[in-house]
Amino acid sequence: MTVRVRIAPSPTGNLHIGTARTAVFNWLFARHHGGQFILRVEDTDQTRSRPEYTQNILEGLTWLGLNWDEGPTFQSKRLQLYRQATQKLLDQGLAYRCYCTAEELEEMRAAQKARKEAPRYDNRHRHLTAEQRAAFEAEGRKPVIRFMIDDGREIVWKDLVRGKVTWKGSDLGGDMVIARASEEDEIGQPLYNLAVVVDDMDMKITHVIRGEDHIANTAKQILLYEAMGAAVPEFAHTPLILNTQGQKLSKRDGVTSISDFQEMGFLPDAIANYMTLLGWSPPDSTQEIFSLEDAAKEFNFERVNRAGAKFDWAKLDWLNSQYVHQMSPTQLVDLLIPYWQTAGFEFDPISDRPWLEQLAAVIGPSLTRLPEAVEMTSIFFTQSVEFKEEALNQLQQVGASEVVQAILEQLDRSEQLTSEEAGQIIKQVTKEQKVKKGLVMRSLRAALTGDVHGPDLIESWLILQQRGLAQARLQQALQQGSEK
Ligand code: GLU
């Protein structure tokens, strides 16, 4: 048997992190078994589906490296198939037309609520006579189509994550709507559970891997498979993603879609790696950094947790920084150029490339999220800098301005500063001024960068020198120091 799995997003929003994580598990499972990973866009809800969301979903999956083998297939192009299946269920007497109005359903629910019962459809139109149907039709009522659910049924399956799952027919809310009412058609817009089963059958899906929030749907869908005389696939329900308080991750947590993470400057490999760890762990659980390909070699459902997976920003940041630190300056520059351009820094991406790469090499080791590079590097792009309070304090230290002055004089004599020469200057100034090396280093950093913290000092100095900014910066520091 060839494993065939699918990711079936609804384009009613951007690619959700939960959907992306489900996509990751499907992809890993397919690749582990040399099977197929299929993309199906569930866009039957025409009022809520938007092409820009479809675009965002396809781009997000691609960005994460989740290449699919078939699709995208659009449900909106397959309505005929769902209609035929519905008609067949009607013909077999397994589905029927229900003419209840919204008010009647509302009344039914209110009465159930008053009796402290769970809301459900009470199957009242299951056995209408031909006369009753004709009377409703004559009133102009448009029916939905409901699939019969036997309250006495027990639905059981062996879930690949959760083990044996048992669901009572009576807990499924009564006969379920499989097609909406329609003004024009005998059979209106198909609903999720029907369309999914028809598609999963048609696409020969062997394993349905999806979020735990679909468990009740699975029970309903198993009944539909049976009614349609099809083999039931295997199911794996993956744990939900929770916030740090243990609630389902939502918009309130500030980020819900993959494009949000992209905008925040996370790398796709880090996100894919993190998504994999949200609910799964490799056999060697100390191993935390791995590619999707590596994870696919080891992936199985035995190592998928049943409990919800807590989303941990600190861990994601750490993972992202590990990926950033592994990058070569050349790769990093390519990613940083757009941020520098957006920040309005002036540079030529081609002719300035050598020093931009040097810059990337200098800041790379302390970078976590890409946009941080803007603040970290602004002093290399601008003529003057704003001196931070601590830097001004440093420049006020006894001997600090003399140190800066002495360095300036040395620099005037230097043609092209090398790191040896820079080290030499520091040594010489320390000796001449009879001060501690620490004072020279701290004062030089404060003067060059306007800050007391930052990346490697000598490397930063060399870049500023190369950019023709070092001397001006030291002069600016002397002036600021004397003005304070
Ligand atoms: N369209 C459904 C969703 O986005 C798919 C669920 C399924 O995998 O069956 O949740």
Coordinates of N, CA, C and O and ligand atoms in Angstrom, one line a residue, residues 6 8-10 42 192 210 214, ligand 1:
R6 N -3.0 13.9 3.2 CA -3.3 15.2 2.6 C -3.3 16.3 3.6 O -3.5 16.0 4.8
A8 N -5.5 19.7 4.1 CA -6.8 20.2 3.5 C -7.2 21.6 4.1 O -8.2 21.7 4.7
P9 N -6.4 22.6 3.9 CA -6.7 23.9 4.5 C -7.9 24.6 3.9 O -8.2 24.4 2.7
S10 N -8.7 25.3 4.7 CA -9.8 26.1 4.2 C -9.2 27.5 4.0 O -8.6 28.1 5.0
E42 N -9.9 23.5 0.7 CA -11.4 23.3 1.0 C -12.1 24.6 1.0 O -12.3 25.3 2.0
Y192 N -18.7 20.5 5.0 CA -17.4 19.9 5.2 C -17.4 18.4 5.3 O -16.6 17.8 4.6
R210 N -4.8 14.9 11.3 CA -5.3 16.3 11.5 C -5.5 16.6 13.0 O -5.3 15.7 13.8
H214 N -10.8 17.8 15.4 CA -11.7 17.2 14.4 C -12.2 15.8 14.9 O -12.8 15.1 14.1
Ligands
GLU1 N1 -10.6 22.2 6.0 C1 -10.4 21.5 7.3 C2 -9.6 22.4 8.2 O1 -9.0 23.3 7.7 C3 -9.7 20.2 7.1 C4 -9.8 19.2 8.2 C5 -9.4 17.9 7.7 O2 -8.1 17.7 7.6 O3 -10.2 17.1 7.4 O4 -9.6 22.3 9.4

